[in-house]
Coordinates of C-alpha atoms in Angstrom, one line a residue:
Chain A
M24 CA -137.8 113.4 -53.7
T25 CA -134.5 114.6 -54.8
P26 CA -133.4 112.3 -57.7
L27 CA -129.9 110.1 -57.9
Q28 CA -126.7 111.5 -58.2
T29 CA -126.6 109.8 -61.7
D30 CA -122.9 109.5 -61.7
A31 CA -121.8 109.2 -57.8
V32 CA -120.6 106.1 -56.2
L33 CA -120.7 105.4 -52.5
V34 CA -118.0 103.4 -51.3
V35 CA -118.7 102.2 -47.4
E36 CA -115.6 101.0 -45.8
D37 CA -114.1 101.1 -42.5
D38 CA -110.2 99.7 -43.5
A39 CA -108.8 102.5 -44.6
A40 CA -106.3 100.7 -47.4
L41 CA -109.0 99.1 -49.2
R42 CA -111.0 102.4 -48.9
K43 CA -108.5 104.7 -49.8
A44 CA -107.9 102.0 -53.4
L45 CA -111.4 101.9 -54.2
V46 CA -111.5 105.7 -53.5
E47 CA -108.6 106.0 -56.0
H48 CA -109.0 103.2 -58.9
L49 CA -112.5 104.1 -59.3
T50 CA -112.0 108.1 -59.7
N51 CA -109.7 107.1 -62.3
E52 CA -111.5 105.0 -63.9
G53 CA -113.9 108.2 -64.4
F54 CA -116.9 107.7 -61.2
V55 CA -118.0 110.8 -58.8
V56 CA -116.5 108.8 -55.2
R57 CA -118.6 109.5 -51.8
T58 CA -117.0 107.5 -49.0
A59 CA -117.9 106.6 -45.6
E60 CA -115.7 105.0 -43.0
N61 CA -118.7 103.4 -41.0
G62 CA -122.7 102.3 -41.1
V63 CA -123.4 105.8 -39.6
T64 CA -122.0 107.7 -41.6
G65 CA -122.5 106.1 -45.2
L66 CA -126.3 105.6 -44.8
A67 CA -127.0 109.3 -43.6
T68 CA -125.0 110.4 -46.8
A69 CA -126.4 107.6 -49.0
L70 CA -130.0 109.2 -48.0
S71 CA -128.5 112.8 -48.1
E72 CA -126.1 112.0 -51.3
R73 CA -128.6 109.8 -53.2
P74 CA -125.6 108.2 -54.8
R75 CA -127.4 106.0 -58.4
L76 CA -124.2 102.9 -56.4
I77 CA -123.4 101.9 -52.9
I78 CA -120.3 99.8 -52.9
L79 CA -120.7 98.7 -49.5
D80 CA -118.5 96.2 -46.4
L81 CA -120.4 94.2 -45.0
R82 CA -118.8 93.8 -41.2
L83 CA -118.8 98.3 -40.3
P84 CA -118.1 99.9 -36.6
A85 CA -121.2 102.0 -35.5
L86 CA -124.0 100.4 -38.1
S87 CA -123.5 97.1 -39.6
G88 CA -123.5 96.8 -43.9
D89 CA -126.6 94.7 -43.8
E90 CA -128.7 97.0 -40.8
L91 CA -127.7 99.9 -43.5
L92 CA -128.8 98.1 -46.3
H93 CA -132.1 97.1 -44.3
K94 CA -133.2 101.3 -43.5
L95 CA -131.7 101.7 -46.2
R96 CA -134.4 100.1 -48.1
G97 CA -137.0 101.1 -45.5
A98 CA -136.5 104.6 -46.6
E99 CA -138.8 106.8 -49.5
G100 CA -137.5 107.3 -52.0
P101 CA -135.3 106.1 -55.4
Q102 CA -133.0 103.2 -54.2
P103 CA -129.3 102.7 -55.2
Y104 CA -127.8 99.6 -56.2
V105 CA -125.5 97.8 -54.2
I106 CA -122.6 95.8 -54.5
V107 CA -121.8 94.2 -51.0
L108 CA -118.1 94.0 -50.5
T109 CA -117.2 91.8 -48.1
N110 CA -114.0 89.2 -47.2
D111 CA -117.1 86.8 -45.1
E112 CA -118.4 84.6 -47.1
R113 CA -120.7 83.8 -44.2
M114 CA -122.4 87.5 -44.1
L115 CA -122.5 87.0 -47.8
T116 CA -125.0 83.9 -47.4
V117 CA -126.8 86.0 -44.6
G118 CA -127.2 88.9 -46.8
K119 CA -128.1 86.7 -49.6
T120 CA -131.2 86.0 -48.1
M121 CA -131.6 89.0 -46.9
D122 CA -132.3 91.2 -49.5
D123 CA -133.1 91.0 -53.7
G124 CA -131.9 94.5 -53.5
V125 CA -128.2 93.3 -53.2
T126 CA -126.8 92.7 -57.2
D127 CA -123.4 91.3 -56.8
Y128 CA -122.0 89.9 -53.9
L129 CA -118.3 89.7 -54.3
V130 CA -115.6 88.6 -51.7
K131 CA -112.4 91.2 -50.9
A132 CA -109.7 88.6 -51.6
D133 CA -110.5 87.4 -54.4
V134 CA -112.3 90.2 -56.5
T135 CA -110.2 92.2 -58.6
L136 CA -111.0 96.5 -59.5
A137 CA -111.2 95.9 -62.5
R138 CA -114.4 93.2 -61.8
V139 CA -115.4 96.0 -59.8
V140 CA -115.1 98.1 -62.2
E141 CA -117.0 96.0 -64.0
L142 CA -119.7 95.7 -62.1
A143 CA -119.8 99.2 -61.4
R144 CA -120.5 100.5 -65.5
A145 CA -122.8 97.7 -65.8
R146 CA -124.4 99.2 -62.7
F147 CA -124.7 102.5 -64.0
Q148 CA -125.5 101.0 -67.7
T149 CA -128.7 99.5 -66.9
A150 CA -129.1 102.5 -64.9
D151 CA -129.5 104.6 -67.7
T152 CA -131.7 101.8 -70.5
G153 CA -133.9 100.9 -67.3
H154 CA -134.7 101.3 -63.7
A155 CA -132.5 101.8 -60.8
D156 CA -135.9 103.0 -58.9
S157 CA -137.9 100.9 -57.0
Chain B
M21 CA -86.5 23.4 -8.2
N22 CA -86.3 25.6 -11.2
D23 CA -89.7 24.5 -12.1
L24 CA -90.4 25.6 -7.8
V25 CA -88.6 28.9 -9.7
T26 CA -90.5 29.5 -12.9
Q27 CA -93.8 28.5 -11.6
K28 CA -93.1 31.2 -9.0
A29 CA -91.9 33.8 -11.1
M30 CA -95.0 32.5 -13.6
G31 CA -97.1 33.3 -10.5
S32 CA -95.8 37.1 -9.9
V33 CA -95.7 37.3 -13.7
L34 CA -98.8 37.0 -14.6
E35 CA -100.0 39.3 -11.1
R36 CA -97.6 42.1 -12.4
F37 CA -100.0 41.5 -15.3
Y38 CA -103.2 41.5 -13.7
L39 CA -102.0 44.1 -11.8
A40 CA -100.5 46.2 -14.9
V41 CA -104.6 46.3 -16.1
E42 CA -106.4 47.3 -13.4
R43 CA -104.0 49.8 -12.3
A44 CA -103.2 51.3 -16.7
N45 CA -104.0 55.2 -16.3
D46 CA -106.9 53.9 -19.8
H47 CA -109.8 52.8 -18.7
I48 CA -110.2 48.8 -20.0
I49 CA -113.0 46.9 -20.0
M50 CA -113.1 43.2 -21.3
T51 CA -116.4 41.2 -22.5
D52 CA -117.8 37.7 -23.9
A53 CA -118.1 37.6 -27.6
Q54 CA -121.9 38.5 -26.5
G55 CA -119.9 42.0 -25.0
V56 CA -121.7 41.6 -22.2
I57 CA -118.8 43.4 -19.4
V58 CA -117.2 40.2 -17.6
Y59 CA -113.7 42.6 -16.3
A60 CA -113.6 46.5 -15.9
N61 CA -110.3 48.1 -14.4
H62 CA -110.5 50.8 -12.0
A63 CA -109.8 53.9 -14.4
A64 CA -113.3 52.7 -16.0
E65 CA -114.5 53.5 -13.1
Q66 CA -113.2 57.2 -12.8
T67 CA -114.2 57.9 -17.1
T68 CA -117.6 56.2 -16.7
G69 CA -118.7 57.1 -13.3
Y70 CA -120.0 53.9 -13.2
S71 CA -118.9 51.3 -10.2
R72 CA -118.1 47.6 -10.9
S73 CA -120.7 46.6 -9.5
E74 CA -123.0 48.4 -11.9
M75 CA -120.7 47.9 -15.0
L76 CA -120.6 43.7 -14.7
G77 CA -122.8 42.1 -16.5
K78 CA -123.9 45.4 -18.5
T79 CA -122.7 45.8 -22.0
P80 CA -120.9 49.7 -22.5
A81 CA -123.7 50.9 -23.7
L82 CA -124.5 51.5 -20.2
W83 CA -122.2 54.6 -20.6
G84 CA -122.3 54.3 -24.7
R85 CA -125.5 55.5 -27.3
Q86 CA -124.5 58.6 -27.5
M87 CA -123.7 57.9 -31.2
E88 CA -125.7 57.6 -34.6
P89 CA -126.4 54.1 -34.8
A90 CA -124.5 53.3 -37.9
F91 CA -120.8 54.4 -36.5
Y92 CA -121.8 50.9 -33.5
Q93 CA -122.5 49.0 -36.9
K94 CA -119.3 49.0 -38.4
L95 CA -118.0 48.4 -34.8
W96 CA -119.9 45.2 -34.4
Q97 CA -119.3 44.9 -38.2
T98 CA -115.4 44.5 -37.8
I99 CA -114.8 43.2 -34.5
G100 CA -117.9 40.9 -34.8
V101 CA -117.6 40.0 -38.5
E102 CA -114.1 41.0 -40.5
K103 CA -113.0 40.2 -36.0
R104 CA -109.9 42.9 -37.0
A105 CA -109.8 45.5 -33.6
F106 CA -111.9 48.4 -34.4
T107 CA -110.9 52.0 -33.3
G108 CA -112.5 55.4 -33.2
E109 CA -113.7 58.4 -31.9
L110 CA -116.7 59.1 -30.6
K111 CA -119.0 60.6 -27.2
N112 CA -119.7 59.0 -24.4
K113 CA -121.8 59.5 -21.4
R114 CA -121.0 59.8 -17.6
K115 CA -123.3 58.6 -15.5
D116 CA -123.8 62.1 -14.0
G117 CA -124.5 62.5 -17.3
T118 CA -122.1 64.3 -18.0
L119 CA -120.8 64.3 -22.2
Y120 CA -116.8 62.9 -22.6
D121 CA -115.1 62.3 -26.4
A122 CA -113.0 59.4 -26.5
E123 CA -110.9 57.4 -28.1
I124 CA -111.4 53.3 -28.0
R125 CA -109.6 50.4 -29.2
V126 CA -111.5 47.7 -29.6
S127 CA -109.9 44.1 -30.1
P128 CA -111.5 40.5 -30.6
I129 CA -109.5 37.6 -29.8
L130 CA -109.5 35.3 -30.6
D131 CA -108.6 31.4 -30.1
E132 CA -106.6 28.9 -32.2
S133 CA -109.6 28.3 -34.7
G134 CA -110.5 31.7 -34.6
N135 CA -113.7 31.9 -32.2
I136 CA -114.0 35.5 -30.8
L137 CA -113.0 34.2 -27.3
F138 CA -113.8 37.7 -25.6
Y139 CA -113.2 41.7 -26.5
V140 CA -110.7 44.4 -24.5
G141 CA -112.2 47.4 -24.5
V142 CA -109.7 50.2 -23.8
E143 CA -110.9 53.9 -23.7
R144 CA -109.0 57.0 -23.8
D145 CA -110.9 60.8 -21.9
V146 CA -109.9 62.5 -24.7
T147 CA -112.5 65.6 -24.2
K148 CA -109.8 67.9 -22.8
L149 CA -107.3 66.7 -26.4
K150 CA -110.9 67.9 -28.4
D151 CA -111.1 70.8 -26.5
L152 CA -107.5 71.7 -27.1
D153 CA -107.9 70.8 -30.7
R154 CA -110.5 73.6 -31.4
A155 CA -109.2 76.0 -29.5
K156 CA -105.8 75.8 -32.0
T157 CA -108.9 75.1 -35.3
E158 CA -111.3 78.4 -33.5
F159 CA -107.7 80.9 -33.3
I160 CA -106.6 79.7 -37.2
S161 CA -110.0 80.3 -37.9
L162 CA -109.7 83.8 -37.3
A163 CA -106.1 84.9 -37.6
S164 CA -107.3 83.3 -41.5
H165 CA -110.0 86.1 -41.4
N166 CA -108.2 88.7 -40.1
L167 CA -105.5 87.8 -43.0
K168 CA -108.1 88.3 -45.9
G169 CA -108.4 92.1 -45.7
P170 CA -104.6 93.7 -45.6
V171 CA -103.7 90.0 -48.1
S172 CA -106.9 92.2 -50.2
A173 CA -105.1 95.3 -49.6
V174 CA -102.1 94.1 -51.0
K175 CA -103.5 92.4 -54.6
W176 CA -105.9 95.0 -55.1
Y177 CA -102.9 97.7 -54.8
A178 CA -100.5 95.2 -56.7
E179 CA -103.2 96.1 -59.0
M180 CA -103.5 99.3 -59.6
L181 CA -99.6 99.7 -60.3
L182 CA -99.9 96.9 -62.9
T183 CA -102.8 99.2 -64.9
G184 CA -101.3 102.5 -64.5
D185 CA -102.6 104.0 -61.7
A186 CA -99.8 105.0 -60.5
G187 CA -98.3 106.2 -64.8
E188 CA -96.1 103.4 -66.1
L189 CA -93.7 101.6 -64.5
P190 CA -90.4 100.9 -65.9
P191 CA -89.9 97.1 -66.7
K192 CA -88.7 95.9 -63.1
A193 CA -91.1 97.9 -61.7
R194 CA -93.5 96.1 -63.2
E195 CA -91.8 92.7 -62.5
Y196 CA -91.7 93.4 -58.9
T197 CA -94.5 94.4 -58.8
E198 CA -95.9 91.0 -61.0
E199 CA -94.4 89.3 -58.2
I200 CA -96.0 91.1 -55.6
H201 CA -99.3 90.8 -57.1
N202 CA -99.0 86.6 -57.7
A203 CA -97.7 86.7 -53.8
G204 CA -101.6 87.7 -53.3
G205 CA -103.2 85.9 -54.8
R206 CA -101.5 82.4 -52.6
M207 CA -102.2 84.0 -50.0
S208 CA -105.7 84.6 -50.7
D209 CA -106.0 81.0 -51.8
L210 CA -103.9 79.1 -48.9
V211 CA -106.1 81.8 -46.2
G212 CA -109.1 80.5 -47.8
S213 CA -108.8 77.1 -47.8
L214 CA -107.4 77.2 -44.2
L215 CA -110.8 78.9 -43.3
S216 CA -112.4 76.5 -45.2
I217 CA -110.8 73.6 -43.2
S218 CA -111.2 75.4 -39.9
R219 CA -115.0 75.4 -40.7
I220 CA -115.1 72.0 -41.6
D221 CA -113.6 71.0 -38.0
L222 CA -115.0 73.6 -36.3
G223 CA -118.1 72.3 -37.5
T224 CA -119.2 75.9 -38.4
L225 CA -119.6 75.4 -42.8
A226 CA -122.0 76.4 -44.4
Y227 CA -124.5 73.2 -45.8
E228 CA -126.9 74.3 -47.7
V229 CA -128.6 71.7 -49.8
G230 CA -130.0 72.8 -53.2
S231 CA -130.3 71.3 -56.8
C232 CA -127.1 70.6 -58.6
D233 CA -126.5 70.4 -62.2
I234 CA -123.3 69.1 -63.1
R235 CA -123.3 69.3 -66.9
S236 CA -123.9 73.3 -66.1
L237 CA -121.6 73.4 -62.8
V238 CA -118.7 71.9 -65.2
D239 CA -119.4 74.5 -68.0
E240 CA -118.6 77.2 -65.5
I241 CA -116.0 75.6 -64.7
V242 CA -114.8 75.6 -67.6
V243 CA -115.5 78.5 -69.1
D244 CA -113.4 80.2 -66.0
F245 CA -110.9 78.6 -67.6
A246 CA -110.7 79.5 -70.6
R247 CA -110.6 82.8 -69.3
T248 CA -106.9 82.4 -67.7
P249 CA -103.4 83.5 -69.6
P250 CA -102.5 81.3 -72.5
P251 CA -101.9 78.8 -73.7
V252 CA -105.8 78.3 -72.6
P253 CA -106.1 74.8 -71.7
V254 CA -108.4 72.4 -73.6
F255 CA -111.3 70.4 -72.3
T256 CA -113.0 67.9 -73.3
V257 CA -116.4 67.4 -71.6
E258 CA -119.3 64.0 -71.7
V259 CA -121.2 64.5 -69.4
E260 CA -123.6 61.8 -69.9
E261 CA -128.0 63.7 -71.1
K262 CA -129.9 63.3 -68.7
L263 CA -128.1 62.7 -65.3
I264 CA -130.0 63.4 -62.4
P265 CA -129.9 66.5 -60.5
L266 CA -127.3 66.1 -57.1
T267 CA -128.8 67.0 -54.2
V268 CA -125.5 68.8 -52.0
D269 CA -124.7 72.1 -51.5
C270 CA -123.7 73.1 -55.6
D271 CA -120.6 75.7 -54.6
L272 CA -118.7 73.4 -52.5
L273 CA -119.7 71.1 -55.2
R274 CA -118.1 73.4 -57.6
E275 CA -115.1 74.0 -55.3
I276 CA -114.8 70.2 -55.4
V277 CA -114.5 70.2 -59.2
R278 CA -112.9 73.5 -59.8
N279 CA -110.0 72.3 -57.8
L280 CA -109.8 69.0 -59.7
I281 CA -109.3 70.7 -63.1
G282 CA -107.1 73.3 -61.6
N283 CA -105.0 70.2 -60.9
A284 CA -105.7 68.3 -63.8
V285 CA -104.6 71.8 -66.2
N286 CA -102.3 72.6 -63.6
Y287 CA -99.8 69.8 -63.9
N288 CA -100.2 68.6 -67.4
R289 CA -98.8 68.6 -70.9
N290 CA -98.0 69.7 -74.1
N291 CA -101.9 71.7 -73.7
E292 CA -103.4 67.4 -73.7
P293 CA -107.4 68.2 -73.1
V294 CA -108.3 67.6 -69.7
I295 CA -111.1 64.8 -70.2
I296 CA -114.2 66.0 -67.4
R297 CA -116.9 62.4 -67.3
A298 CA -119.7 63.1 -65.4
F299 CA -122.5 59.7 -65.3
H300 CA -124.4 57.4 -63.5
K301 CA -124.1 54.1 -61.7
R302 CA -126.0 51.7 -60.6
A303 CA -126.1 50.3 -57.2
G304 CA -123.4 47.5 -57.2
D305 CA -121.8 48.3 -61.2
E306 CA -118.6 49.1 -61.0
V307 CA -117.1 52.3 -60.5
Y308 CA -112.7 52.0 -61.8
G309 CA -112.5 48.9 -59.1
R310 CA -114.8 50.4 -56.0
R311 CA -118.5 49.3 -55.9
F312 CA -121.1 51.0 -53.9
A313 CA -124.1 49.5 -52.4
E314 CA -126.8 53.1 -53.8
D315 CA -126.7 54.0 -57.0
R316 CA -123.9 56.6 -57.0
T317 CA -123.5 60.0 -59.6
V318 CA -119.4 59.7 -60.9
I319 CA -117.6 62.4 -61.8
V320 CA -114.3 61.9 -63.3
V321 CA -112.0 64.8 -64.6
A322 CA -108.6 62.8 -66.2
D323 CA -105.4 64.5 -67.8
K324 CA -102.1 63.1 -69.4
G325 CA -100.2 65.0 -67.3
I326 CA -96.7 64.3 -65.4
G327 CA -98.4 62.3 -63.3
I328 CA -97.5 61.7 -58.9
P329 CA -94.6 58.8 -58.1
V330 CA -96.8 55.5 -56.8
S331 CA -94.5 55.8 -53.9
E332 CA -96.0 59.3 -53.1
Q333 CA -99.4 58.3 -54.1
S334 CA -100.9 56.7 -50.8
K335 CA -99.6 60.7 -49.0
V336 CA -101.8 62.7 -52.2
F337 CA -104.6 63.7 -49.6
E338 CA -102.8 64.9 -46.6
Q339 CA -102.2 68.9 -45.6
F340 CA -99.7 70.7 -46.7
F341 CA -98.2 67.1 -49.3
R342 CA -97.0 68.2 -52.3
A343 CA -95.7 65.8 -55.0
T344 CA -92.0 66.3 -55.5
N345 CA -92.1 66.5 -59.6
A346 CA -95.9 68.6 -59.1
Q347 CA -93.4 70.5 -56.8
A348 CA -91.1 71.4 -59.9
A349 CA -93.5 71.7 -62.7
I350 CA -95.8 73.7 -59.7
P351 CA -92.9 76.0 -56.9
N352 CA -95.8 77.5 -55.6
G353 CA -98.8 75.5 -54.4
T354 CA -100.7 75.3 -50.5
G355 CA -100.7 71.1 -50.9
L356 CA -104.6 72.4 -49.3
G357 CA -106.1 71.8 -52.3
L358 CA -106.9 68.1 -52.3
Y359 CA -106.9 67.9 -47.8
L360 CA -110.2 70.2 -49.0
V361 CA -111.2 68.1 -51.6
L362 CA -111.5 65.4 -49.6
R363 CA -113.1 67.3 -46.2
I364 CA -115.7 68.0 -48.2
V365 CA -116.1 65.3 -49.4
G366 CA -116.3 63.1 -46.4
K367 CA -119.0 66.3 -45.7
M368 CA -120.6 64.8 -49.4
N369 CA -121.1 60.7 -47.9
G370 CA -119.5 60.6 -50.9
E371 CA -115.6 59.2 -52.1
I372 CA -112.5 60.3 -53.9
W373 CA -110.2 57.7 -55.9
F374 CA -107.3 57.9 -58.6
S375 CA -105.2 56.1 -60.8
S376 CA -101.5 57.7 -61.9
R377 CA -99.0 57.3 -63.2
E378 CA -95.9 59.0 -63.3
G379 CA -94.7 60.8 -66.9
E380 CA -98.9 59.5 -68.0
G381 CA -100.6 61.2 -66.2
T382 CA -104.3 60.9 -63.3
E383 CA -107.4 60.2 -63.7
F384 CA -109.9 61.9 -60.4
Y385 CA -112.6 59.7 -59.2
L386 CA -115.5 60.8 -57.9
A387 CA -118.8 59.3 -56.6
L388 CA -121.6 60.9 -55.3
P389 CA -124.5 59.8 -53.8
Y390 CA -127.5 61.8 -54.5
G391 CA -130.1 62.6 -52.5
V392 CA -127.0 64.3 -49.7
K393 CA -128.7 65.0 -46.6
A394 CA -127.0 68.2 -45.2
P395 CA -124.6 66.7 -42.2

């Protein structure tokens, strides 16, 4: 079993401007960042690279974020933390009931990058002391 | 001779009145004091699909009965008991079974001693208008949603510039970037409010009933406000102990209270404490000038701020309305906050009102029933 890459964050986001902002800011904050611009490559990267944290949009081409999550949770092996980052609060409600494995739900238009970083750090700390694996 | 002319003219006036009603574009009916139809014009046949002979002797329930009983109770209370005209929108059902939206006006016609002689009902088919309105609202909803992406980008890049992702900014560049960042925040507030309003209009606003503890809800909001840049607002919170949790959508209630507290903070003066009180009132008790037939939980948010000018108080809950002194104090409000609050309070079967004196302060009162059913 491939262990989780302890320093890696995967950003799955189809909006190029938002993806770039997340990647560059997280990189500047010291994270190792991988990206995917649709659900299919997002899932493939999540399974091959085994990042410890995924920042996931819900409205994605090819495979939606919640479908990605469902497939990921069905896959064997250690499970990454997932922060859902969406602009659709209605999908957010769907997500809440759908999967308890998601640690944070954030609305892009309301959240600051500082808050995303803060939550990502908190997840990494939990992972260092607790168990990300399920 | 003159009398004859007058009589002739009168006859023709009455005839003209009859024709005016008979051929009017709007559906017009007359009923006796019991609501039994004694006259229906041509347009009434067209809107309802029933012929006059089918309508005469029946009540308007023939094509009505599509609303909750409470709607008709209110109608009869207004026209029959209070003897006032009733205006409302309702759904009706044509003879062929199709539903249509109608705007109705029912007026009691009284004799000199105030007894009801008969009723006149005017109905307009507003189905097309409603469809148009819905299309407009759907467009606003879609547009607002699609604006959220670019708004997020504006806010995030401005934030990156301000936090040094592109290196230290020259002072002027920092100042301008702060303006961009603030504008991004305002856009996101505006888009969020528009989206919520359009969802209420479309009936697609998610309403999830849960148990909502007022104390923790207020504490949470107060803590959030304490995180804002100085001067940090001061709060006095008085929540009655053992206040029963409300059965409402907690997120929406938080939105309401956050809005009220936000206004109190924004329009306050000298950093006086903003007072937040919550308590229980029994059925029939007076609650700041109002009485309720059932128990209520009351939330009060009070400030000692700029107040609302008397001449503008009636407009406070209107869309995009901002009081002149509020605009002067904070130029960039959306004017949607209290409108949204009013709409959500309506969803919760609650009531909201206020008292205010310009230059002295404002108190908002929110009264909510305990068990709020999902709309």
